[in-house]
Amino acid sequence: MSSKFGMAGGIPERRVRPVWDAIDSRQFKNALKLSTALLTKFPNSPYALALKALILERMGKLEEALSVCINAKDLLYKNESLWIDDLTLSTLQIVFQRLDHLDMATSCYEHACGKFPTNLELMMGLFNCYVREYSFVKQQQTAIKMYKIASEERFLLWAVCSIQLQVFCGNGGEKLLQLAEGLLKKHIASHSLHEPEALSVYLSLLEQQAKYGDALDILKSNLGSLIMIEVDKLRIQGRLLARAGDYDAGADIFQKLLKLCPDDWECFHYYLGCLLEDCTLPTTAYSPIQVSTSVNCEHIHLADDVFDHRISRASTFLESIIEEVGSGSIRGPGLANLEIERRKIIFGKGNADKFMEDLILYFSRFGHLASFTADVEVFLQVLSFDKKKLLLEKLVKSIGPFSTSSRNVLGQHITFFKIRELIGDTFSLHDEELVGFAVQMTEMYCESLPLSKELDVQETMHGEEFLSMTCNVLVQLFWRTKHIGYLLEAIMVLELGLTVRRYVWQYKILLLHLYSLWNALPLAYERYKSLDVKNILLETVSHHIFPQMLTSSLLADSSDLLKGYLRFMDDHFKESADLTFLAYRHRNYSKVIEFVQFKEKLQHSSQYLTSKVEESILQLKRKANSIEETEAVLESLNYGNEFLDVANEIQSKKLTFNEDLKLRPWWTPSYDKNYLLGPYEDVSCYSKENLDEVKQREIKVKRNIEKRSLLPRLIYLSVQCASASVKAKSNINGFDSKDSSELKCLIESFAKFFGLAFQDAAELVIDVSCGKKSIEVFSSNLIDWMNFAVFLNAWNLNSNEANTSDGHAFPINWQVLNTLLEKCISTKINSTKSLLSSPGTDLSILIQLVTEPFTWHNLIVQSCVRSSLPSGKKKKKGGPVDQSNTQLSHDIKESISSLTGIMDQLNKWLKELINKPVDLDVELLLSSLNKEQDIGGPGKVVKVLENLVSSVDEVQVGERIFRAIGSWRPIDVARKIVTAQQTALSEFLNISESKSKVLQALKLQV
């Protein structure tokens, strides 16, 4: 039943309006008072209860809101004579959804639809509920019922889209598509179709079943007139012909399309792909045609004469387009000509010299555009390195002398430098030449500043790219020479650029990675925050900072970062269904599929899963100084069982990797690779990751998620077993052999990540502790090995009970583990080089040693101490006193003393680093710059910048730029780096001192 005129949920609207006005103005206390008064007059009104629940939820009284909602739901079920309308149900749905009880809202709508099976308004509400639950089958069934009642085209299309979603995102088979096709055919026979979107859905159904001929027939019939834009119709027709394998007819259609849209570069790709028969057909109708852009194109199967004829046809057609529209105003024909020549070279019939002349001609017309380098990147791949060098020589001759009076000439110089960087020509230059190149680009940036005098601060300035490329050259020099002066110069260049215009995201990303390399992570995090990353960019951009933060001492900042990302993702999953239903309501059915597929892609994100696991581990790290708070965290994580399920299922899951790695600097193409940490490689350029490398990286991510997912459960069981061992040896009830058995099973699983059996891994730990083998055998898995040793010791505390059945007992004990921890931490302290003079020093390993294995062991000690204290419980009668408890107490004391010594050593080392005078470190940094022209090394670029600061003319560059440049000082940049390093060290010291305090308190207890 729908609401009567002037009524709201069965209540006169004049009585409800004041409540809504108070809610809309966020006066929730007043709204609650009004709603309570309304309930006294209408005590049996579900709508009045729903309003009160809504107000309580907005006030944060979630449990009370849920209770009121359930009362309203019960009223709907019990009283058959009650008024039921969509307003009441939709209000209940809002509250139930926010309280994560959408199933209750669905049951309310199901009840209402059962009472009023022909009410379309209620059924649409039920359909909306199923959309929110992503219950595609029930969506289909509900839509079919609505279609049978109203015979409306939209309800049939809702059903068809629900069927498609079952196939794309569910477990539906191809036969479902036949069902959807049959439903549409029957509707067309009786009612035809009336909307372009309806025709698009029908065509997509046929494409998914590879019925391209049928789809073409539909397009040529009267139904094809629904697509009123001729270009759109030709595009669909050409795509269908290409997928059907009728390349000749497809080429003809794309040729017609190109006559209408001569600058459609994508269309020319499809046209040439049809001619040369190398279109790659996608797996779904919603994917575009893929045309090979690699050097190894697939048209080499064509006979020579066939290839000559078809490429000649393309050339002739292109000439006719150029005659008609010209070649100087639009880029499409020029790119098309280059693509034809590229295909000739790949087939072995091209002329590299002519190809280069065409490139130079295209450069002369469009070389000033920012997109030029991206346009020609694929074409440069077919040239040998010598030809590329020759091309650079010809390009530089075609550019006029640098002048700030011509923006086009400025753009050509920027493009030339970009191509030089892309080709990798700079790697063949000597150090002095590279320095000269960096100085040249910096001077050009300075000279081009007057061009940006009238620009707003948010507008892109002319010549901004010069500083990014200068940075890349200076970083390359640092990699070659390991001279920190070049790294400092690279940072100073970018900081000046940001001082002039603070919105340049390219500078911020480069700085983020440079500061991370130099252990100035607070500055890196500051630069990341200044990027103002929001919404979906959190998924694609966060990889720039996530890995560094997760292994840093900035635990609070890391927690904020993870929580912000997870909050966005979880909110999106809740709200994405609203977009989907909105697409249904507005009859935009292609968006329905797109929204659901996008949500699925995010839900299977590797970064999302990693963040969920790491956020739980981070909680444990932050609360580990209190065994009670740690247990509360473990309880909220279901004692690690939730992530144990993740570990068990991860290998069978298909994860998505949504990070945009193209934005990363050249020296760190992925988050697990950094060239600057290794020796210099004499290469011409860095190729992109091939498919095998990408696959290996994805396997590595999966294994890491699986391994890290075990930690919460391992920590819980280790604490339980350690506590139980004390109780057992004190003859106190509490030992559970199941915990010990499960712990051993998980430790065995953990050992598999080292590629070793459990016994072999345990013996290796013992050998390293005793000095039989070097700690180097743990190599890059040091943290995992130490975690393994901690959990092994916790399990072995119950060895008498847990090991006698299989005969495996390992000589690991408190002393062995303490020795191992001391050896690892001491070795890392002694091997850690100066953070200032040795960028790339891996302090994160030392931080992880303290925040993970040391922390977990500390938790176990806390558990043992707590269990050994008198609790008022009676001991079991009879039997001699077990002397092993005295030994255990002695072991705990020795362990506390050993751990305290380790922390004292670390605290002393950190304080020495932190207490160094800042001015002394700043002076050390600045001394790395030799600014004299006749002395080699770094400093020449900074000299150019200092000259700019001293000679800049306010009249030439404008007040804003003049003030910004005047505020930049090299000493400030150096001081920021030193201060950031000390801040990171201070955070580390806070962590280690907090561990010391815990150990001191434990000493007093035992």
Tab-separated table of N, CA and C in Angstrom, residues 41 74 103 136 158 213 271 323 336 375 423 444 525 540 604 621 698 707 721 737 755 795 810 827 920 964 970 992:
chain	number	residue	atom	x	y	z
A	41	LYS	N	1.628	9.506	20.905
A	41	LYS	CA	0.338	9.613	20.220
A	41	LYS	C	0.106	8.459	19.258
A	74	ASP	N	9.162	-6.067	14.379
A	74	ASP	CA	8.238	-7.017	15.013
A	74	ASP	C	6.791	-6.550	14.878
A	103	ASP	N	20.218	-7.574	6.160
A	103	ASP	CA	19.344	-8.737	6.020
A	103	ASP	C	17.994	-8.504	6.686
A	136	PHE	N	22.269	-11.641	-7.112
A	136	PHE	CA	21.874	-11.474	-8.507
A	136	PHE	C	20.674	-12.359	-8.896
A	158	TRP	N	16.163	-4.937	-16.263
A	158	TRP	CA	16.726	-5.191	-14.935
A	158	TRP	C	17.013	-6.682	-14.773
A	213	GLY	N	26.884	-12.308	-36.183
A	213	GLY	CA	26.011	-12.157	-37.347
A	213	GLY	C	24.626	-11.700	-36.937
A	271	TYR	N	41.301	0.104	-37.839
A	271	TYR	CA	41.299	-0.007	-39.298
A	271	TYR	C	42.526	-0.784	-39.783
A	323	GLU	N	45.069	15.071	-47.738
A	323	GLU	CA	44.723	16.057	-48.762
A	323	GLU	C	43.446	16.809	-48.391
A	336	ALA	N	49.163	8.133	-37.778
A	336	ALA	CA	48.798	7.020	-38.656
A	336	ALA	C	49.917	6.724	-39.648
A	375	ASP	N	53.195	9.840	-27.310
A	375	ASP	CA	52.721	9.494	-28.661
A	375	ASP	C	53.722	8.610	-29.396
A	423	ILE	N	64.966	7.231	-24.267
A	423	ILE	CA	65.871	6.345	-25.005
A	423	ILE	C	66.961	5.786	-24.099
A	444	MET	N	67.658	26.512	-18.155
A	444	MET	CA	66.472	26.709	-18.991
A	444	MET	C	65.222	26.946	-18.137
A	525	TYR	N	56.557	11.192	4.384
A	525	TYR	CA	55.132	11.101	4.726
A	525	TYR	C	54.453	12.458	4.592
A	540	THR	N	45.292	3.420	-5.947
A	540	THR	CA	46.282	3.394	-7.027
A	540	THR	C	47.602	4.097	-6.680
A	604	HIS	N	38.799	-7.597	-4.380
A	604	HIS	CA	39.862	-8.601	-4.510
A	604	HIS	C	41.241	-7.953	-4.597
A	621	LYS	N	51.345	-4.507	17.698
A	621	LYS	CA	52.617	-3.833	17.995
A	621	LYS	C	52.406	-2.680	18.976
A	698	GLU	N	53.551	-10.950	-8.284
A	698	GLU	CA	52.223	-11.242	-7.752
A	698	GLU	C	52.237	-12.499	-6.879
A	707	LYS	N	51.732	-15.567	4.699
A	707	LYS	CA	52.661	-15.670	5.836
A	707	LYS	C	52.272	-14.698	6.947
A	721	CYS	N	50.231	-20.886	25.180
A	721	CYS	CA	51.087	-22.032	25.518
A	721	CYS	C	52.104	-21.673	26.590
A	737	SER	N	46.275	-28.977	25.577
A	737	SER	CA	47.184	-29.563	24.587
A	737	SER	C	46.771	-29.212	23.167
A	755	GLY	N	61.269	-22.802	2.674
A	755	GLY	CA	61.613	-23.935	1.829
A	755	GLY	C	62.238	-25.072	2.599
A	795	TRP	N	56.347	-22.760	21.852
A	795	TRP	CA	55.819	-24.136	21.748
A	795	TRP	C	56.670	-25.113	22.554
A	810	PHE	N	63.632	-30.124	20.566
A	810	PHE	CA	64.736	-29.300	20.093
A	810	PHE	C	65.362	-28.562	21.266
A	827	THR	N	74.340	-7.183	15.836
A	827	THR	CA	74.932	-7.209	14.495
A	827	THR	C	74.385	-6.076	13.647
A	920	LEU	N	76.036	20.579	13.101
A	920	LEU	CA	77.201	19.827	12.628
A	920	LEU	C	76.828	18.944	11.441
A	964	ALA	N	58.573	33.708	-3.698
A	964	ALA	CA	58.809	32.279	-3.471
A	964	ALA	C	60.293	31.946	-3.614
A	970	PRO	N	69.329	26.821	0.580
A	970	PRO	CA	69.867	25.449	0.652
A	970	PRO	C	70.016	24.940	2.077
A	992	SER	N	61.790	1.742	21.901
A	992	SER	CA	62.734	0.905	22.661
A	992	SER	C	62.704	1.244	24.153
